Short mmCIF file of C-alpha atoms in Angstrom, two decimals:
data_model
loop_
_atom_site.label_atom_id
_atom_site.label_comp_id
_atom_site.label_asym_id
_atom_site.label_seq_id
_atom_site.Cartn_x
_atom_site.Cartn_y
_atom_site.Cartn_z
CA UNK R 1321 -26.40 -15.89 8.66
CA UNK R 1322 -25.45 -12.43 7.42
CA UNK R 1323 -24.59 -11.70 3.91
CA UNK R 1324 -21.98 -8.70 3.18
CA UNK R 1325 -21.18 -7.42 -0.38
CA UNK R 1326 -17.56 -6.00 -1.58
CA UNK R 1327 -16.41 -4.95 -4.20
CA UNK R 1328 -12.43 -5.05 -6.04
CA UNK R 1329 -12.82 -3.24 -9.06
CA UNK R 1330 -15.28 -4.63 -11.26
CA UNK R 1331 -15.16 -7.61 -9.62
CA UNK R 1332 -18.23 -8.32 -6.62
CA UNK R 1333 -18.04 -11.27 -4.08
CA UNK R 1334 -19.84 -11.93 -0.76
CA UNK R 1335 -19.77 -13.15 1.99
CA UNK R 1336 -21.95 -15.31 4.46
CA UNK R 1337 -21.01 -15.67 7.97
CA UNK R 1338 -22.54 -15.17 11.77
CA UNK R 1339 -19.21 -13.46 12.53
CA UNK R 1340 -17.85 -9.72 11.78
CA UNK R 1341 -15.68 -9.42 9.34
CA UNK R 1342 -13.81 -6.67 9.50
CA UNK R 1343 -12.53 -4.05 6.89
CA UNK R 1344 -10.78 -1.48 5.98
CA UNK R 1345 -13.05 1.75 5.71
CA UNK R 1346 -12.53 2.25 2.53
CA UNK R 1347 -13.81 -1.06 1.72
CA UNK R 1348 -16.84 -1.08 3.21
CA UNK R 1349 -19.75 -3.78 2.66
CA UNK R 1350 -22.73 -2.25 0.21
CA UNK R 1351 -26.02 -3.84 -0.66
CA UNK R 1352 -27.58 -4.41 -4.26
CA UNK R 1353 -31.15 -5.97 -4.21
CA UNK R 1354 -30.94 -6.74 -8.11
CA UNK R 1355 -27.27 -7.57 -8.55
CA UNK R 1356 -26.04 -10.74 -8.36
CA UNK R 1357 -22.12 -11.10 -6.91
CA UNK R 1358 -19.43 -13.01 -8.65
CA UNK R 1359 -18.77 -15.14 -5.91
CA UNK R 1360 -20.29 -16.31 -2.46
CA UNK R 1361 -18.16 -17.21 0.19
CA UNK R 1362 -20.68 -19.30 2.27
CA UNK R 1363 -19.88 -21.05 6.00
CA UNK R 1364 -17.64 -21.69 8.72
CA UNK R 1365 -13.72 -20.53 8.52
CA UNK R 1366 -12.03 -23.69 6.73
CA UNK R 1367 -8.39 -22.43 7.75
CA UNK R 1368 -8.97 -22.74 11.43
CA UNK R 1369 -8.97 -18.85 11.57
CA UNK R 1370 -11.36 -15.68 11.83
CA UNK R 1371 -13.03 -15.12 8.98
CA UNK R 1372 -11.30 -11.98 8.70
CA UNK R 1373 -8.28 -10.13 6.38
CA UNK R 1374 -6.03 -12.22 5.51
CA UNK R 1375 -8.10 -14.79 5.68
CA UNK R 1376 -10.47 -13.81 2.59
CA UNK R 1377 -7.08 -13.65 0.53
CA UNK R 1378 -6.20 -16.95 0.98
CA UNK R 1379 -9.39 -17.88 0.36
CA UNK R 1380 -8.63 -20.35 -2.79
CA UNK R 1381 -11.84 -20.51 -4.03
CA UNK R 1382 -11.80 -16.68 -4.25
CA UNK R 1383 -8.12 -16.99 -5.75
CA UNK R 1384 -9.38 -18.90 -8.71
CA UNK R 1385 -12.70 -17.23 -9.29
CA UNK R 1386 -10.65 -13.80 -9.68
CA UNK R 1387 -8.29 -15.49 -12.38
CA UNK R 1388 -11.46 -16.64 -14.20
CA UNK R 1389 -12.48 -12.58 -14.07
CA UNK R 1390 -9.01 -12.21 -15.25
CA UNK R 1391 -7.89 -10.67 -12.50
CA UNK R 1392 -5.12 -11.53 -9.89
CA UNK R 1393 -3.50 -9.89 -6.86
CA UNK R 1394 -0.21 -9.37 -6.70
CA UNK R 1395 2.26 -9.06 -3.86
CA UNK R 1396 3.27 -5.22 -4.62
CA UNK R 1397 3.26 -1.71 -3.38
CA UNK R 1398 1.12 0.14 -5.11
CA UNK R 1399 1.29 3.74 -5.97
CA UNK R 1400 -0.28 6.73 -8.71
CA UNK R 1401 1.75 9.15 -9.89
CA UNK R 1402 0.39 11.27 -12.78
CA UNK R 1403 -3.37 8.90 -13.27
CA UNK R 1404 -1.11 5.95 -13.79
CA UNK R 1405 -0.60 2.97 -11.57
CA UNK R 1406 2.94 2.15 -10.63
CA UNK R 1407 3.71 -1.50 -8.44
CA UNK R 1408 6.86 -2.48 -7.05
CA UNK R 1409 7.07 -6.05 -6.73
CA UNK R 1410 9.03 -8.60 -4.89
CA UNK R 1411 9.43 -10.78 -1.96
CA UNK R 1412 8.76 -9.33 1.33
CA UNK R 1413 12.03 -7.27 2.85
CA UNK R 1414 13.26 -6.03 -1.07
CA UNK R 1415 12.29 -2.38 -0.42
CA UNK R 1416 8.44 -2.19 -2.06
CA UNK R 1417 7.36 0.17 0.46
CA UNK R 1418 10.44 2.04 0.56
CA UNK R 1419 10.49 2.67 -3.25
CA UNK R 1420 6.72 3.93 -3.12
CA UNK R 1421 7.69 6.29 0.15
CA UNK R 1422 10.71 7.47 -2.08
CA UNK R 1423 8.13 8.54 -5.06
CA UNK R 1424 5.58 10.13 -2.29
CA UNK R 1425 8.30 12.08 -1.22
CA UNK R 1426 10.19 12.95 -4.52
CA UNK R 1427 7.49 12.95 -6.58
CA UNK R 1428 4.02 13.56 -4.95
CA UNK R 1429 2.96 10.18 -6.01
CA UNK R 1430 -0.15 8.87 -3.56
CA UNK R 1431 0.63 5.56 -1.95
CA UNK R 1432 -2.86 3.53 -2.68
CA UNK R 1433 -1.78 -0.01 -0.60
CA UNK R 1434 1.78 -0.83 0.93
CA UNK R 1435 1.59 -4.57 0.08
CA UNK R 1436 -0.99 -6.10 -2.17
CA UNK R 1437 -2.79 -4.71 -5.29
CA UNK R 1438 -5.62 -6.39 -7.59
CA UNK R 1439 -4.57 -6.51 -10.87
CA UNK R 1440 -7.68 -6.60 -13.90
CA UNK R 1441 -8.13 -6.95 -17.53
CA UNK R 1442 -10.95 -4.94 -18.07
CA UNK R 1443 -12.38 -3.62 -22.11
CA UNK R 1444 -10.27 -0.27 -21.48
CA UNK R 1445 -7.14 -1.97 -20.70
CA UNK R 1446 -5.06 -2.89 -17.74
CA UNK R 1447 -6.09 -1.36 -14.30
CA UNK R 1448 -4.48 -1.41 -10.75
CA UNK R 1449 -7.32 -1.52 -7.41
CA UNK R 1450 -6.69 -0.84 -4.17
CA UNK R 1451 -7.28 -4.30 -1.82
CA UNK R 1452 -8.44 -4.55 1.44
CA UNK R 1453 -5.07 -5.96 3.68
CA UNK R 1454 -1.93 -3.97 3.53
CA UNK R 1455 0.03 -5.79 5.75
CA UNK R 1456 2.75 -3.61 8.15
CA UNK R 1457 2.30 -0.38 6.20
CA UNK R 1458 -1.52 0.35 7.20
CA UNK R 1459 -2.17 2.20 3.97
CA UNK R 1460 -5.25 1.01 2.36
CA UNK R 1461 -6.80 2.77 -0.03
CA UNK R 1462 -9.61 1.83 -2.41
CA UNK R 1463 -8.26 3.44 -5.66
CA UNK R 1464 -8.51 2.03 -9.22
CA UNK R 1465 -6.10 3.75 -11.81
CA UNK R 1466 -5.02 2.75 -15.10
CA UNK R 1467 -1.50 0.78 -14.84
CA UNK R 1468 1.41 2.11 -16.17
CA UNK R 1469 4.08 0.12 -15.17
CA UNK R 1470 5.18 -3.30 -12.97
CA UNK R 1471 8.05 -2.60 -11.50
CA UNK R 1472 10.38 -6.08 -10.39
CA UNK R 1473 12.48 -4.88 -7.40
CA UNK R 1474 16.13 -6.39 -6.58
CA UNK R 1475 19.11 -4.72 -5.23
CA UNK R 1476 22.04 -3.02 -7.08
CA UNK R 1477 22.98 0.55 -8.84
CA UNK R 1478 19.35 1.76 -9.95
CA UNK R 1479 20.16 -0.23 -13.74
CA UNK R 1480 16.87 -0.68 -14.95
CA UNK R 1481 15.78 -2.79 -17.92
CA UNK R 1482 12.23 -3.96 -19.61
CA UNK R 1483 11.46 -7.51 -19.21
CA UNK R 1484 10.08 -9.24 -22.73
CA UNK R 1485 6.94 -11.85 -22.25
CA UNK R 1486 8.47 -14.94 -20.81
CA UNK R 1487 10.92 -12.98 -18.71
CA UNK R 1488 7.66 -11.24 -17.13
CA UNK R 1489 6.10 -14.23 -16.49
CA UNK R 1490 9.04 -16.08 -14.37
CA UNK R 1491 9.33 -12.69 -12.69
CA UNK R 1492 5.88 -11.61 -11.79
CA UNK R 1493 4.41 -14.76 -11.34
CA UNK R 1494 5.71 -15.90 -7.80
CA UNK R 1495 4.39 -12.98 -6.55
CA UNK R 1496 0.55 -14.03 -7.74
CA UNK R 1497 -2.15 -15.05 -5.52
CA UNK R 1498 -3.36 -18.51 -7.18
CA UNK R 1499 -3.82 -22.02 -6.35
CA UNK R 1500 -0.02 -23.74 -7.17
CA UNK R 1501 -2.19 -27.05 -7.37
CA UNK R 1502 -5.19 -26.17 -9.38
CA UNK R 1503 -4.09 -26.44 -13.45
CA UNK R 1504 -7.02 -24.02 -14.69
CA UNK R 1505 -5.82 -21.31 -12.54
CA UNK R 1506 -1.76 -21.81 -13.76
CA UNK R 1507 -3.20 -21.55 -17.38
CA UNK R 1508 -5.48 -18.49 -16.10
CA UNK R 1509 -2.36 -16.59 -14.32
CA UNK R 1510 0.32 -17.12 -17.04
CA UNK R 1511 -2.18 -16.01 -20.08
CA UNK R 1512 -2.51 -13.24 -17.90
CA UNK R 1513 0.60 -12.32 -17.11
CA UNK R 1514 1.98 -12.68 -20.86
CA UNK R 1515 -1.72 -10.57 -22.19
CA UNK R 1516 0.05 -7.91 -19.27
CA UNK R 1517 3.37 -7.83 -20.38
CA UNK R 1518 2.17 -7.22 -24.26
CA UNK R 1519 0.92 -3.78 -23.20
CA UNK R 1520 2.02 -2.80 -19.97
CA UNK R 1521 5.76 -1.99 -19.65
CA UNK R 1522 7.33 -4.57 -17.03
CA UNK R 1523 10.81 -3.70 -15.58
CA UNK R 1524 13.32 -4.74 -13.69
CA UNK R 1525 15.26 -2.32 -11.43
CA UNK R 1526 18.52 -3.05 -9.25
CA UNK R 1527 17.38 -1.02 -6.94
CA UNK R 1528 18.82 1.67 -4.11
CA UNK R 1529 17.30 3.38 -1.34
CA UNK R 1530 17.73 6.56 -2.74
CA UNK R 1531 16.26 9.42 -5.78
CA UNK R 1532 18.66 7.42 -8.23
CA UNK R 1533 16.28 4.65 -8.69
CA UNK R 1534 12.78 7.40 -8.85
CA UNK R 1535 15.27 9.16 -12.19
CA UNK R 1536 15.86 5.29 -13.57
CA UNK R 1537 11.99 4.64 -13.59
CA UNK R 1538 11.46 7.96 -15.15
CA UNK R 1539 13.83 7.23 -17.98
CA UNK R 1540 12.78 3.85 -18.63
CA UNK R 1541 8.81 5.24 -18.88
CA UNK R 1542 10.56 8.19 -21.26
CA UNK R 1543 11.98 5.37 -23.47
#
């Protein structure tokens, strides 16, 4: 059995298995001799599917040992624009990937991942990391930047408004990869989420489909 090594940010797992497991190129197995990974991922497929993407990231066991690094991904499209990380968030058919296409166009913002982004608490701050599945949109990207901003996507007139602690929380957290069952890693994700919103901005936008929502973001970040 074959061991592969990967790396999210500053967080290492691996992964045992006779079968390939396939990745993105920019994520791309590495070996370390004296380093020890975070995590081992040993055996057969326990979901009844290839041990491939998205398998890993519904891998519980990887879920919960990410939360204990606190870290978490999060259902988002995930763009830089200026060094800082921007993600639009929400359930799948709200518009993520057309509000990061709107700032790559406007704006010259680089689209890191269409879908997913790993969110971690590291000693400088906050950071946003590319991840290795990025569902329909095929961009996939292994970039870490500081984040700047969460941005909670519905639909309406580009009104934007900050979300306090608690309001984060109910809004960010459905969108979290954790174990619903498991009551370490609900404790892990919400202390999380409210050590986020205390020094990351977190807003909610009614958003359009059009440069009016790109000027709304910019004013909110302008204060």
């Amino acid at each position: 059995m074959a061991r592969k090594q990967y790396r999210l940010g500053e967080f290492v797992f691996a992964v045992d298995t006779e079968n390939e497991l396939i990745m993105p190129a920019d994520f791309s197995p590495f070996e370390d001799e004296n380093g020890t990974p975070d995590l081992v991922l040993t055996g057969a497929d326990p979901m009844g599917k290839k041990p491939i993407i998205p398998w890993l990231l519904e891998d519980l066991d990887l879920r919960s040992a990410l939360l204990s690094a606190a870290s978490v991904v999060l259902h988002s499209s995930y763009i830089v624009h200026n060094g800082k990380a921007v993600l639009f968030t929400a359930p799948s058919g709200t518009g993520k990937s057309t509000q990061a296409a709107l700032w790559e166009k406007l704006r010259g913002a680089t689209v890191v991942n269409g879908d997913r982004a790993l969110i971690q608490k590291t000693a400088d701050g906050f950071t946003a990391n590319g991840i290795f599945y990025s569902g329909s949109s095929g961009i996939c990207r292994n970039i870490t930047a500081p984040l700047g901003a969460i941005v909670v996507l519905g639909r309406g007139n580009a009104e934007i408004r900050r979300l306090g602690g608690l309001e984060t929380v109910k809004a960010v957290l459905p969108q979290c990869g954790y174990d619903t069952e498991k009551t370490q890693d609900i404790e892990n994700v919400t202390q999380l989420l409210s050590e986020l919103s205390a020094q990351v901005p977190v807003y909610f936008l009614a958003a359009t489909m059009d440069e009016r929502s790109v000027v709304a973001v910019e004013r909110a970040e302008k204060g």
